[in-house]
Short mmCIF file of C-alpha atoms in Angstrom, two decimals:
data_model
loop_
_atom_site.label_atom_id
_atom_site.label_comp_id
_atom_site.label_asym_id
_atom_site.label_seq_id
_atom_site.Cartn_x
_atom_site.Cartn_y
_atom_site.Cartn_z
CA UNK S 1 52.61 25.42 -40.50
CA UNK S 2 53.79 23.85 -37.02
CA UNK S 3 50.33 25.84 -35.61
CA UNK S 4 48.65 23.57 -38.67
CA UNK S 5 50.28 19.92 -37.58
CA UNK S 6 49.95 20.51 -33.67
CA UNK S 7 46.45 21.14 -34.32
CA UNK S 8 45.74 18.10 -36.54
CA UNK S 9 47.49 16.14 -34.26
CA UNK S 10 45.05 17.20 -31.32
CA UNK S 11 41.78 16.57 -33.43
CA UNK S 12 44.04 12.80 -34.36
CA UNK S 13 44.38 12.03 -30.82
CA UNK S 14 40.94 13.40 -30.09
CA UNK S 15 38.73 10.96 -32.30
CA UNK S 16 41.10 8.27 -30.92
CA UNK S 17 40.27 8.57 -27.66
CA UNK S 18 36.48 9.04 -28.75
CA UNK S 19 36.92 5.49 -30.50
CA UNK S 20 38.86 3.72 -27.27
CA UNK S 21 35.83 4.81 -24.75
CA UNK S 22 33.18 3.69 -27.23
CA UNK S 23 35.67 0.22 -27.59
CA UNK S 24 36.74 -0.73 -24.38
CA UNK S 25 33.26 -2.38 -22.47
CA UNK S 26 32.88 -0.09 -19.02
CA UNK S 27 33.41 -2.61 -15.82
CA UNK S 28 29.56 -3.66 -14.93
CA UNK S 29 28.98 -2.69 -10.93
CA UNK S 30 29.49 -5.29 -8.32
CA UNK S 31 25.98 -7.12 -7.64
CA UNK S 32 24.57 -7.22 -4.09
CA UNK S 33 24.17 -10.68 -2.55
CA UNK S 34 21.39 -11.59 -0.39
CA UNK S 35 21.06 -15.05 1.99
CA UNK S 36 17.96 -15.99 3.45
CA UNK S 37 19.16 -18.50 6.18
CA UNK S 38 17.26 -21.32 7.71
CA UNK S 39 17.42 -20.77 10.83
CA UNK S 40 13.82 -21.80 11.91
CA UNK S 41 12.07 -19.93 14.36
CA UNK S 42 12.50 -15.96 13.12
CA UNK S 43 14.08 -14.28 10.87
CA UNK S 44 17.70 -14.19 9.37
CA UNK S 45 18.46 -12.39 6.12
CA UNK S 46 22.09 -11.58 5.44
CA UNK S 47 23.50 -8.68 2.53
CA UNK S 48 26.75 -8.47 0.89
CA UNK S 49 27.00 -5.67 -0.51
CA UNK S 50 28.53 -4.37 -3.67
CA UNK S 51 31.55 -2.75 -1.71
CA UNK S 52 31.68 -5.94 0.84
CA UNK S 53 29.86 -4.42 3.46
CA UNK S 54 27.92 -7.24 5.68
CA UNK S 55 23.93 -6.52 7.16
CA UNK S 56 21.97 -8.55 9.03
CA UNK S 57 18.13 -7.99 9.00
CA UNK S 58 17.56 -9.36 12.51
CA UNK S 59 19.26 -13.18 13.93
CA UNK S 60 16.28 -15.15 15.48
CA UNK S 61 16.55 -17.18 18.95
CA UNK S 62 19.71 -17.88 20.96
CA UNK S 63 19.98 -20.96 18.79
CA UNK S 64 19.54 -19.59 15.74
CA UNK S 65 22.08 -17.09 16.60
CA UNK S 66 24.66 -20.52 17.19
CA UNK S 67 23.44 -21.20 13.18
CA UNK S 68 24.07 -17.62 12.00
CA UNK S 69 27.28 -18.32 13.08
CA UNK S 70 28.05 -21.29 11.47
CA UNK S 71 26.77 -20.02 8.34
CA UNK S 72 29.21 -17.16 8.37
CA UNK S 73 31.70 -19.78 8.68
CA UNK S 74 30.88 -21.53 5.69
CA UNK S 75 30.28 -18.90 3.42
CA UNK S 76 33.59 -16.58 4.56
CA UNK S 77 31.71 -14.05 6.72
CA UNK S 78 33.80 -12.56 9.31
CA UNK S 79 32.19 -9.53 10.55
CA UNK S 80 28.43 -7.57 10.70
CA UNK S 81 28.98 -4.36 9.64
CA UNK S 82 25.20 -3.78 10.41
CA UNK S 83 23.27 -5.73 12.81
CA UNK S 84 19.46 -4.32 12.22
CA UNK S 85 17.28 -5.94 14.54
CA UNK S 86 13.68 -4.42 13.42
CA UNK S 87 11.88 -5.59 16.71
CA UNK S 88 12.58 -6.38 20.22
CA UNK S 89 11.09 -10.16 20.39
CA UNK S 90 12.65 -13.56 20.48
CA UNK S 91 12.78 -14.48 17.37
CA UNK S 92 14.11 -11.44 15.90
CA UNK S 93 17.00 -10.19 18.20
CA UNK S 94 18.12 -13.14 20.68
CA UNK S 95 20.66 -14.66 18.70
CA UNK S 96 22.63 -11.39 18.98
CA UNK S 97 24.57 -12.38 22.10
CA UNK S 98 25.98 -15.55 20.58
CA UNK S 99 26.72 -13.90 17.59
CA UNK S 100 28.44 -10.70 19.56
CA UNK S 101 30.62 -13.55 21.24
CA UNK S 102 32.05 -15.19 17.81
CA UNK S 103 32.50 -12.57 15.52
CA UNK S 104 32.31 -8.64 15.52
CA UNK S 105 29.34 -6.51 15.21
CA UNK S 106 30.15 -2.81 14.66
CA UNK S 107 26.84 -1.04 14.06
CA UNK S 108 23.95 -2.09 16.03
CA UNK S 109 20.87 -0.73 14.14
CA UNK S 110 17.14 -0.57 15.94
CA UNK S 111 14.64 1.50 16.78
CA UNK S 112 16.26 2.49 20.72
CA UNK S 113 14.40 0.53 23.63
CA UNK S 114 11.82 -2.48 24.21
CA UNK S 115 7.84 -1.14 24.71
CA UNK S 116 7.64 -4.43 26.88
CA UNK S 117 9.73 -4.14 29.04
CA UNK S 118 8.67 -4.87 32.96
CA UNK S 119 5.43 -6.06 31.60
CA UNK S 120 3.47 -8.76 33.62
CA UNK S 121 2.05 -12.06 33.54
CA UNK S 122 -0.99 -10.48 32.63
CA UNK S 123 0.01 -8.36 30.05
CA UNK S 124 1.63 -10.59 28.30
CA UNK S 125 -1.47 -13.11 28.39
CA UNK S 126 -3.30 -10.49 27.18
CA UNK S 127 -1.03 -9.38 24.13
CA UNK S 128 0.44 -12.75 23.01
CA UNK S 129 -1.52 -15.76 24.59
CA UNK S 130 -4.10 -16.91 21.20
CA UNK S 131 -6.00 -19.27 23.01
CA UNK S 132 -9.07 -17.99 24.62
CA UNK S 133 -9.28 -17.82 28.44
CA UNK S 134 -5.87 -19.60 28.87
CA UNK S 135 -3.65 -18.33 31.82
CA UNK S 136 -0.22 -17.12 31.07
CA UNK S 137 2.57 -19.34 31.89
CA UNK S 138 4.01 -18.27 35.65
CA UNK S 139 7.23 -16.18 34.44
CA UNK S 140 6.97 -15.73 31.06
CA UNK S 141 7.28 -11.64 32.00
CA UNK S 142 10.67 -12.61 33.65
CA UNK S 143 11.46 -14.32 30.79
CA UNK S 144 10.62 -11.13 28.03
CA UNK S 145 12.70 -9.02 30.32
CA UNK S 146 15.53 -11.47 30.77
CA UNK S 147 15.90 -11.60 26.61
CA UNK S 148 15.84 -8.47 26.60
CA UNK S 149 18.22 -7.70 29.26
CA UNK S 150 20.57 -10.53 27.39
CA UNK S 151 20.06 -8.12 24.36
CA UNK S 152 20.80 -4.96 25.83
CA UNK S 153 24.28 -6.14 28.06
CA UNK S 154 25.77 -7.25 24.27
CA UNK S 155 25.01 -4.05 22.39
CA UNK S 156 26.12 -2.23 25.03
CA UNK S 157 29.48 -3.89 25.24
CA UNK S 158 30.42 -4.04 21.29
CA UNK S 159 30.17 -1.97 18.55
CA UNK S 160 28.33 1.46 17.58
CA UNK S 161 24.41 1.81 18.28
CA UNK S 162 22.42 3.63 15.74
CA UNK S 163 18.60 4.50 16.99
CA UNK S 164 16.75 5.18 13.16
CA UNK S 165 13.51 6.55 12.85
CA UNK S 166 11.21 6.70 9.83
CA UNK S 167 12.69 8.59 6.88
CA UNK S 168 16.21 8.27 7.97
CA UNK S 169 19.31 6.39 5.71
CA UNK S 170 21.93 4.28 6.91
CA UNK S 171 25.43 5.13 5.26
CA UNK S 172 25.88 1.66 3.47
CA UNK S 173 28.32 1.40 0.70
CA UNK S 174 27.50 0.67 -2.92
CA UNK S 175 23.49 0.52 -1.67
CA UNK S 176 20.97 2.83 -0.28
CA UNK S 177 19.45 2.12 2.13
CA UNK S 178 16.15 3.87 3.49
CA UNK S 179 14.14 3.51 6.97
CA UNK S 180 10.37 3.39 6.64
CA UNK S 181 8.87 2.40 9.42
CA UNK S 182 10.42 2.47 13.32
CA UNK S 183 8.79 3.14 16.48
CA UNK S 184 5.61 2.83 15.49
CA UNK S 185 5.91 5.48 13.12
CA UNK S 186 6.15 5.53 8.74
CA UNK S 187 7.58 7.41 6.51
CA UNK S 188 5.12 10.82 5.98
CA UNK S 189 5.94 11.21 2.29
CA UNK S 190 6.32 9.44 -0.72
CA UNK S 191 9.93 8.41 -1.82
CA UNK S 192 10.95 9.29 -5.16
CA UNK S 193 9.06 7.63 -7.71
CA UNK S 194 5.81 6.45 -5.50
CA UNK S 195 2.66 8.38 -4.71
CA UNK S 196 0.49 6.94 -6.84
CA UNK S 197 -3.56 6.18 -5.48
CA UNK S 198 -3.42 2.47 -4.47
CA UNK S 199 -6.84 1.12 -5.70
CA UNK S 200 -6.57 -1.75 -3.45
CA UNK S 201 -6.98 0.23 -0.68
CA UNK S 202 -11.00 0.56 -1.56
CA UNK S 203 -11.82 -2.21 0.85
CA UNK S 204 -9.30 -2.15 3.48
CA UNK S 205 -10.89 -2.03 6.83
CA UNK S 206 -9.26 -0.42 10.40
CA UNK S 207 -7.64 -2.56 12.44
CA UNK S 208 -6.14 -2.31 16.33
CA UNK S 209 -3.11 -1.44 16.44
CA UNK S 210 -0.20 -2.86 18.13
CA UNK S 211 1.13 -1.47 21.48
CA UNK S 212 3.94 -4.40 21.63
CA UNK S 213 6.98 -4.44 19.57
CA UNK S 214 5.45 -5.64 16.62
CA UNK S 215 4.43 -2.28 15.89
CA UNK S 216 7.62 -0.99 17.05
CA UNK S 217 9.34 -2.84 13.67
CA UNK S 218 11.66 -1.02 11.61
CA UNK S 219 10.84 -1.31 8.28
CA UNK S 220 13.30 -1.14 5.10
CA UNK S 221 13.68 -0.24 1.53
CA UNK S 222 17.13 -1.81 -0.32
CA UNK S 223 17.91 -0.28 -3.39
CA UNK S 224 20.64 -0.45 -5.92
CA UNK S 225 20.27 1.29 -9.25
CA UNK S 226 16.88 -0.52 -10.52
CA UNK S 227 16.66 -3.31 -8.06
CA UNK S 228 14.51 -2.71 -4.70
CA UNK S 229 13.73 -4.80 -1.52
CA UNK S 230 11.72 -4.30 0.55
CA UNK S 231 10.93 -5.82 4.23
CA UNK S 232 8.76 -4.41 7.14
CA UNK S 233 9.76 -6.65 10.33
CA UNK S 234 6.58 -8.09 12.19
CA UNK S 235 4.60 -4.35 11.14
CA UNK S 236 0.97 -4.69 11.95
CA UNK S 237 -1.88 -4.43 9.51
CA UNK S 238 -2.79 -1.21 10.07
CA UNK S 239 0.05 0.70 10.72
CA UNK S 240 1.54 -0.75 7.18
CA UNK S 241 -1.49 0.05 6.12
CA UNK S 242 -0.69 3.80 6.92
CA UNK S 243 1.82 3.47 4.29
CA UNK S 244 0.49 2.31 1.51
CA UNK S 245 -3.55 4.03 1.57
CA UNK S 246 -4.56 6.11 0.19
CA UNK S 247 -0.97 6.56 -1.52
CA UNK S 248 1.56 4.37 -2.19
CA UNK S 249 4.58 5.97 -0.14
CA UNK S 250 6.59 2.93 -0.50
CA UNK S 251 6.60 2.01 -4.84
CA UNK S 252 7.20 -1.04 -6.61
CA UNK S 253 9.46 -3.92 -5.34
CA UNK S 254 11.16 -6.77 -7.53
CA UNK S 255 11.84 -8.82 -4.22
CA UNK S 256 9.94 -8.93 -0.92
CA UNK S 257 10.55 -10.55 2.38
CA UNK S 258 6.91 -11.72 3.55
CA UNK S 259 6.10 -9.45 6.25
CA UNK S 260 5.43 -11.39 9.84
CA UNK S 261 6.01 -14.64 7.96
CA UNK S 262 2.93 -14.38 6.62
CA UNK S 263 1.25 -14.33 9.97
CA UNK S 264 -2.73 -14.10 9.54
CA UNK S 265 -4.88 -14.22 12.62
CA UNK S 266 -8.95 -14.97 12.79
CA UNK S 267 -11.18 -12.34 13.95
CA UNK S 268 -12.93 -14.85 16.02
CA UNK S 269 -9.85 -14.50 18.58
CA UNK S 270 -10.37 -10.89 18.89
CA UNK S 271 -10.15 -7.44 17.47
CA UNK S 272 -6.64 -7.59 19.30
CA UNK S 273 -5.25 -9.85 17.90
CA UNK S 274 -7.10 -9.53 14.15
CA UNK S 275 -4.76 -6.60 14.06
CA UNK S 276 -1.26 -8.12 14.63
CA UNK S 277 -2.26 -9.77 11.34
CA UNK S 278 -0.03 -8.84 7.95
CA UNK S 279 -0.06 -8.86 4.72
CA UNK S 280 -2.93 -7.05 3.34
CA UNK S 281 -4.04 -6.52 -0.33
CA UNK S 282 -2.77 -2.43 -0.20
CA UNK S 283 1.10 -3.59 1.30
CA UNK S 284 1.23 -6.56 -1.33
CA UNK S 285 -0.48 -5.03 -3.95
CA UNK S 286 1.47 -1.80 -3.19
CA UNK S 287 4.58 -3.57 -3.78
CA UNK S 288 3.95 -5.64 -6.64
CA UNK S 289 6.65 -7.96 -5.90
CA UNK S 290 8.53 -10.12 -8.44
CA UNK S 291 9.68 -12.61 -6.44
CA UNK S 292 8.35 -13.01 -2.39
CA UNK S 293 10.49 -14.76 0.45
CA UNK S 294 8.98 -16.61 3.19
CA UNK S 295 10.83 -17.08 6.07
CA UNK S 296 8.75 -19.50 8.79
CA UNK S 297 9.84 -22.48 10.79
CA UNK S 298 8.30 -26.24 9.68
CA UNK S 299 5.73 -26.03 12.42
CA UNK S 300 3.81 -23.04 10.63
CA UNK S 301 1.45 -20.68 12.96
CA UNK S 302 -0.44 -22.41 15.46
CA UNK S 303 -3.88 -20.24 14.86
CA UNK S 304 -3.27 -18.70 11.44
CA UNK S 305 -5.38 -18.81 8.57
CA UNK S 306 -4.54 -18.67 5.10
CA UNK S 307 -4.99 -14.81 4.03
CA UNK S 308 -2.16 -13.43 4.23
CA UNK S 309 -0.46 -16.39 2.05
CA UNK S 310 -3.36 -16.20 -0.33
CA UNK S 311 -2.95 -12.49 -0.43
CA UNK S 312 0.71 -12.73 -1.75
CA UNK S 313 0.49 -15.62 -3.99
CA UNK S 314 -2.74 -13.96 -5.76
CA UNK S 315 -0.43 -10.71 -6.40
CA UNK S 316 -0.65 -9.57 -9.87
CA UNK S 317 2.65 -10.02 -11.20
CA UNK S 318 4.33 -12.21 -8.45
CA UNK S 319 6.44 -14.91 -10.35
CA UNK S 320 7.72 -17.06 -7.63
CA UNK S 321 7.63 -18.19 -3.60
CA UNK S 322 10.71 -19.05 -2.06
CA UNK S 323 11.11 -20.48 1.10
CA UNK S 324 13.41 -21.02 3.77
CA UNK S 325 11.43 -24.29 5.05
CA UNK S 326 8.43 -26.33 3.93
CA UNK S 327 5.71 -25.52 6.29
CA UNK S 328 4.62 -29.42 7.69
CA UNK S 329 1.66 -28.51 10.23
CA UNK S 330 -0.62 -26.04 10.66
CA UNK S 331 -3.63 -25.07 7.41
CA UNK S 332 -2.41 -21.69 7.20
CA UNK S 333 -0.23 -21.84 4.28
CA UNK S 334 -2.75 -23.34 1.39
CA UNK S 335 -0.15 -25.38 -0.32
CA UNK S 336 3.46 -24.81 -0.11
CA UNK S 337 5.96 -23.76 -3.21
CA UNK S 338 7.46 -26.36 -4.91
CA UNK S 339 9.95 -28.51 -3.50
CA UNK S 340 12.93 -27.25 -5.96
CA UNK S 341 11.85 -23.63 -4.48
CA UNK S 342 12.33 -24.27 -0.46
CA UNK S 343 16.19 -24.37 1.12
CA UNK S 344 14.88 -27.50 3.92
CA UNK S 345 11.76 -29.64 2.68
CA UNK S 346 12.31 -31.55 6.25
CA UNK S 347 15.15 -33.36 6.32
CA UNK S 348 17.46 -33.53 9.31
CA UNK S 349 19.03 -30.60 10.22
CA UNK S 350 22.79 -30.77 8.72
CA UNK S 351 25.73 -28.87 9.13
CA UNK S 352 25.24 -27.27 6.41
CA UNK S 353 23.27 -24.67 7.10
CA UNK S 354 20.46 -24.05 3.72
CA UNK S 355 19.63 -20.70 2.73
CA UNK S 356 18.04 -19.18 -0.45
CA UNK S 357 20.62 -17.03 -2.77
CA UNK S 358 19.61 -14.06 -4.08
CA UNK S 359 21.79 -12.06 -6.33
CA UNK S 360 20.86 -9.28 -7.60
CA UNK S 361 22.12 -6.42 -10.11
CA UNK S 362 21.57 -2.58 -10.81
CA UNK S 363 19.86 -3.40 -14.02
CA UNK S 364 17.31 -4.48 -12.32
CA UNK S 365 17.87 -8.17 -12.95
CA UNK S 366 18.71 -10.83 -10.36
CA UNK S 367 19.40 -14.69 -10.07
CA UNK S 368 17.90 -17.24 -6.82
CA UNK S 369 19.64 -20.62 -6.14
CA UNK S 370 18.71 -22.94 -3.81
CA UNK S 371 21.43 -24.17 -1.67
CA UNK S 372 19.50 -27.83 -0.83
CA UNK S 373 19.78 -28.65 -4.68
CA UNK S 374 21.78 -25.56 -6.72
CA UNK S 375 18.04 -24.93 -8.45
CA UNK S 376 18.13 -21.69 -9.78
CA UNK S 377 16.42 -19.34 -11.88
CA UNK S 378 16.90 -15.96 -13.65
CA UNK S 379 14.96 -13.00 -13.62
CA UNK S 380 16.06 -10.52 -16.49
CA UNK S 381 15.39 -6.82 -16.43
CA UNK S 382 11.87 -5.80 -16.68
CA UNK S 383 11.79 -3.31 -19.60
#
């Protein structure tokens, strides 16, 4: 008889705790939280993570590095866990310094050393001067190597450095987070989920590559449960192209940070230069981003065209553009987003420093705001 009750009592409290786990909701995961800063010239895209780990996808000039700061400031941000600058130029890594000096940066995340360094006058007219038979400004080589040197004497002084290479993960909390491109290699193999034939790569032609640090960039897949974001530096047509043709190593995006900020370059300057161009049909089209993120200064690119703009915004299933600043010279961009989309649509610089707001969940789904004006907008989990 007791052998009888202790056993009905077991199968009692059994279906009771059945009935509290099926009751009591499970605690949803911690979102990730991503700002796209205006910072102007460059790049600046800071992640919260869902354990409160802090990256940085690259920090822009020396100035921009002064507005990094401040926007830390103003939004509670007291430390970089990761730094990842995903190119050696000036508008990618040159705020580090002034950033090193106001708040602490323990993982410094890159690819290992400059390709330009010690280059001449020459050189560099030759790999960055867009207007035909223009001489290179007396010391701009100095200047390259003096960045760089500004660079190198602040990672060297704080925090951990972490050389990554194509394939490789970085151990962030609550995210993964997976290399793809980096020293002018990409990943060899399709990540889980991807390897599908990309059709749009039927009509992709061969471009030059790059032998400066644009094809140096380290690109980067974000994931967290169903949500993915993606963004490849300054990467060069053809070696993204390498990813993407005639498989799609990479997969399907919901966000996207515009590659080069949308940089497009005309043939008609050379085959060089043709090549430094991003954005083509087999990256965009690979991706099949939701929503894209364009992060370029007012001033726009001196000798772009529109492709690489047209490209994304003519990307089946794209639903917005957001932008860091409304692009106010220069034809390149064919029409900007709406106002209620871009962070600065020219005022004054403020105090305040504007960013974009992206926060996103492992569902899948996320929610943008707009700093300027609190617009925002919803994206619900595609089924």
């Amino acid at each position: 008889m007791i052998e009888w009750r202790i056993m009905r009592l077991c199968i009692l409290l059994c279906l009771l705790s059945t009935l509290f786990l099926v009751c009591v909701p499970v605690e949803a995961a911690s979102p990730a939280t991503f700002y796209f800063v205006d910072i102007g010239s460059g790049n600046a895209t800071l992640v919260v993570t869902p354990a409160g780990e802090t990256i940085l996808l690259d920090c822009g000039t020396p100035e921009a590095g002064k507005r990094i700061v401040e926007f830390a400031k103003q939004n509670g941000i007291a430390k970089i866990d990761y730094l990842v600058v995903t190119h050696f130029e000036e508008d990618h890594m040159s705020g580090a310094p002034n950033i090193a000096a106001a708040m602490p940066i323990l993982n410094w995340v890159d690819h290992g050393m400059t390709v330009t360094d010690r280059k001449s006058d020459d050189w560099w007219a030759a790999h960055r001067t867009l207007t035909p038979g223009r001489r290179p400004s007396p010391g701009v080589g100095q200047f390259h190597d003096k960045t760089w040197a500004a660079f190198l004497a602040a990672r060297e002084k704080s925090g951990n450095h972490i050389v990554v290479k194509a394939g490789d993960k970085l151990p962030i909390k609550g995210m993964d987070f997976t290399v793809l491109s980096a020293a002018g290699k990409v990943i060899s193999s399709p990540l889980k989920g991807a390897g599908k034939p990309n059709p749009a790569c039927a009509d992709i032609e061969k471009r030059v590559d790059d032998d400066a640090e644009d094809g140096q960039s380290v690109g980067m897949l974000l994931t967290m449960g169903r949500f993915r974001f993606a963004y490849l530096g300054d990467l060069t047509w053809s070696k993204s192209n390498s990813m993407f043709c005639p498989e799609n190593r990479v997969g399907t995006v919901d966000a996207y940070l515009i590659t080069h900020h949308a940089q497009s370059v005309k043939r008609s300057l050379g085959e060089y230069y043709w090549g430094l161009s991003c954005c083509s049909p087999a990256e965009v089209r690979g991706l099949h981003p939701r929503v894209a993120f364009l992060s370029l200064a007012s001033r726009g690119h001196a000798y772009g065209d529109s492709a690489a703009m047209d490209t994304v915004k003519a990307s089946p299933g794209l639903e917005d553009l957001w932008q860091t600043e409304k692009v106010t010279a220069g034809g390149e961009m064919n029409g900007n987003a709406p106002d209620q989309f871009i962070a600065n649509i020219g005022e004054a610089r403020s105090e305040q420093v504007p960013y974009i707001k992206m926060v996103a969940n492992a569902d899948g789904s996320f929610t943008v705001t707009n700093s300027r004006n609190q617009f925002t907008k919803q994206y619900k989990t595609k089924r």
